[in-house]
Amino acid sequence: MTSPESDRTAGTAETTHTGDAADAARKDGRSRDREATEEALRAAAIALLRSGGVLAGLNLREVADRAGVNRGLVYQYFGSRRALLRSALFHRSRPNADDAAESEGLPLRKRLSRLFWTSLRNPEPVVLATLLVLDGDDRPRVLLNRGEGRTALAADAARGELPIDDAEAVQAALASTIYGYTLLREHLAREIDVPAEELDGRMARCLEAMFTRPPGS
């Protein structure tokens, strides 16, 4: 049989444990709520840029309304349009970065192909980085798979697989080509008067010809 004092002690300990668990659950819930809210705001910003165009600007109040969240949260979580776009760029570029990491060790032609088609499948990082650069932001990094990509290109150059023995220049030219085509794809297809999907395949072949040396050359 336990004493009244030990019952009280056990009860206090149980209450404390229960309170701690409840506090942890509330904090976890708030964290999940914030993550969901931030993602809704990022998605809303991208949707507004698509529908309204860049020149229409990006109004944070409209972003909050589109996301269906309190207007004050967009300022609390991000504070500025630039910070919101940076966050969107960081999160939207993850699939492209993961794909680039998975392609490490592949032959040059296969790496170029994956880089090209991944950028077309997920163009949002290219668009967001371009918007930030045009807005005067010096934080975005536009070289594709910067350090690892340059190392791989240097190895390609050492094997004589690049058209020139300058991995940095090739990396810059490659980024410029993929960024430019990703941004202008629809417009280029209209001007040439071909379906965009057809032009994609032709560009993929052109990219290989531009940045690789023919076997045996």
PDB file of C-alpha atoms in Angstrom, residues 108 112 161-163 169-171 173-175 177 206-213:
ATOM      1  CA  LEU A 108      29.089  13.515 -70.207  1.00  0.00           C
ATOM      2  CA  LEU A 112      23.931  16.897 -70.268  1.00  0.00           C
ATOM      3  CA  GLU A 161      35.588  15.164 -74.265  1.00  0.00           C
ATOM      4  CA  LEU A 162      34.865  18.914 -74.209  1.00  0.00           C
ATOM      5  CA  PRO A 163      35.071  21.155 -77.284  1.00  0.00           C
ATOM      6  CA  ALA A 169      33.748  28.665 -69.516  1.00  0.00           C
ATOM      7  CA  VAL A 170      31.900  25.521 -70.589  1.00  0.00           C
ATOM      8  CA  GLN A 171      29.950  25.521 -67.326  1.00  0.00           C
ATOM      9  CA  ALA A 173      27.998  28.608 -71.444  1.00  0.00           C
ATOM     10  CA  LEU A 174      25.980  25.538 -70.475  1.00  0.00           C
ATOM     11  CA  ALA A 175      24.098  27.432 -67.758  1.00  0.00           C
ATOM     12  CA  THR A 177      22.080  27.961 -72.812  1.00  0.00           C
ATOM     13  CA  CYS A 206      22.044  20.707 -80.453  1.00  0.00           C
ATOM     14  CA  LEU A 207      23.149  20.894 -76.823  1.00  0.00           C
ATOM     15  CA  GLU A 208      25.069  17.645 -77.188  1.00  0.00           C
ATOM     16  CA  ALA A 209      26.732  18.879 -80.364  1.00  0.00           C
ATOM     17  CA  MET A 210      27.684  22.193 -78.738  1.00  0.00           C
ATOM     18  CA  PHE A 211      29.197  20.821 -75.561  1.00  0.00           C
ATOM     19  CA  THR A 212      30.705  17.470 -76.467  1.00  0.00           C
ATOM     20  CA  ARG A 213      33.388  16.388 -78.876  1.00  0.00           C
TER      21      ARG A 213
END
